[in-house]
Coordinates of C-alpha atoms in Angstrom, one line a residue:
X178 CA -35.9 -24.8 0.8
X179 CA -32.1 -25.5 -0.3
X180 CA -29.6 -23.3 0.3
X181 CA -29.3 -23.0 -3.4
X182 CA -32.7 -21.6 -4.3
X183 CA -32.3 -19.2 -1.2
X184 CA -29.2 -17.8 -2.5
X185 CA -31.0 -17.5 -6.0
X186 CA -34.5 -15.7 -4.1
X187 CA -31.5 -13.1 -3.2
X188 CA -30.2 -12.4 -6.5
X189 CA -32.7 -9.7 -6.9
X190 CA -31.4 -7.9 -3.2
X191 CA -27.8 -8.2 -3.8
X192 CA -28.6 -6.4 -7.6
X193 CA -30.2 -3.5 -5.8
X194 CA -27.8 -3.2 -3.3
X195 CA -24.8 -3.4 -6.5
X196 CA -27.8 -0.8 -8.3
X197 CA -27.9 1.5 -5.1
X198 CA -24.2 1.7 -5.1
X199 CA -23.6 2.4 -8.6
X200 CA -26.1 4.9 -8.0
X201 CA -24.1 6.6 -5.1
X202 CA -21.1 6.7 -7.1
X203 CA -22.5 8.6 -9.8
X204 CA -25.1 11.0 -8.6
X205 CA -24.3 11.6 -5.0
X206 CA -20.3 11.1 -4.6
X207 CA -19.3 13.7 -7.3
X208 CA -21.2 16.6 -4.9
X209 CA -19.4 15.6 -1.8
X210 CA -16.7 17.6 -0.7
X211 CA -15.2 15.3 1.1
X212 CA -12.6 13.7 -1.3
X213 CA -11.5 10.8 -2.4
X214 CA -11.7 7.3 -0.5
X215 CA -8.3 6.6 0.8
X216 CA -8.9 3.0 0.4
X217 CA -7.7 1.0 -2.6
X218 CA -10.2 -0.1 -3.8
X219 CA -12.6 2.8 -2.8
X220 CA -15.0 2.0 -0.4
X221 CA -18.2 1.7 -3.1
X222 CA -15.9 -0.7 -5.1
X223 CA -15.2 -2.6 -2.0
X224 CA -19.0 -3.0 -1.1
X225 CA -19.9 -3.8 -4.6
X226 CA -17.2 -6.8 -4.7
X227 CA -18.0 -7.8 -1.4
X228 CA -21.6 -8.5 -2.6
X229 CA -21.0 -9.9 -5.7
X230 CA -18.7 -12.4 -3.9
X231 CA -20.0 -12.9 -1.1
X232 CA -23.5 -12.3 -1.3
X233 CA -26.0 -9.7 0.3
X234 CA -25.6 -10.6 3.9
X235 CA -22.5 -10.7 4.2
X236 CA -21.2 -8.1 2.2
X237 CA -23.2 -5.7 3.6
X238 CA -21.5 -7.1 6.8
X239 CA -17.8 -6.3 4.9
X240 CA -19.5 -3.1 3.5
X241 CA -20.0 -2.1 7.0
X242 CA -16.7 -2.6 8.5
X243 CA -15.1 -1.0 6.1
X244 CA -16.9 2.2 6.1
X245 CA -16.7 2.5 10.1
X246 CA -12.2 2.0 8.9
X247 CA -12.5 5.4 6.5
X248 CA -12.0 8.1 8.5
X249 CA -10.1 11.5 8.0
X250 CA -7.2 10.1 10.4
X251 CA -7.3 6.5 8.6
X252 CA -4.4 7.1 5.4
X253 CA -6.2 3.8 3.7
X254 CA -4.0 0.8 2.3
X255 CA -4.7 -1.5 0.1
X256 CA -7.5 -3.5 1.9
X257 CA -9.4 -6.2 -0.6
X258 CA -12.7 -7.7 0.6
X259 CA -11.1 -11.3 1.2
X260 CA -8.8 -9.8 3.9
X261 CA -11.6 -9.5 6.0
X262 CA -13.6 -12.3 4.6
X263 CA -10.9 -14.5 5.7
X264 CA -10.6 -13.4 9.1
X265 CA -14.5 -13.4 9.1
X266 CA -14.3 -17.0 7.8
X267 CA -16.7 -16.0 5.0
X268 CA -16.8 -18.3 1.9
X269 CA -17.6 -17.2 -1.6
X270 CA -21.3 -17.6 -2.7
X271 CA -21.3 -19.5 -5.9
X272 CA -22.7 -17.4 -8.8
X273 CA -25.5 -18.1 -11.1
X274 CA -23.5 -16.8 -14.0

């Protein structure tokens, strides 16, 4: 199998994952009382571009290292995905459109 038709047999896993989010950001994050992310952009955002550019592995990979940064003693920056993608060495996944 090429790495092509693998990356397209994913599609449907990283639209669940950007679905699951999306899901997260409307129906569950309004009720926490937490606050807002202190992250620009917001943690969700982050894992949802992280996925789209880099597909479901590995932005689940960036989703997760970013979520163990946001903590109530963290003040948040401005922190894209390819900062750590780059240190990471990941490359973008070439999209299907």
């Amino acid at each position: 199998m090429t790495l092509r038709k693998i990356i397209t047999n994913l599609l449907p896993v990283r639209s669940l994952l950007i679905f699951l989010i999306k899901l997260y950001q409307k129906a569950i994050n309004p009720l926490t009382i937490s606050g807002k992310c202190p992250f620009s952009p917001t943690c969700s955002n982050y894992s949802i571009e992280s996925i789209q550019k880099y597909g479901s592995f590995k932005g689940v990979v960036l989703s997760i290292f970013r979520i163990v940064r946001c903590n109530p003693f963290n003040k948040g920056f401005y922190d894209p995905p390819e900062n750590w993608a780059t240190k990471l060495k990941f490359k973008k996944v070439k999209s299907n459109g």
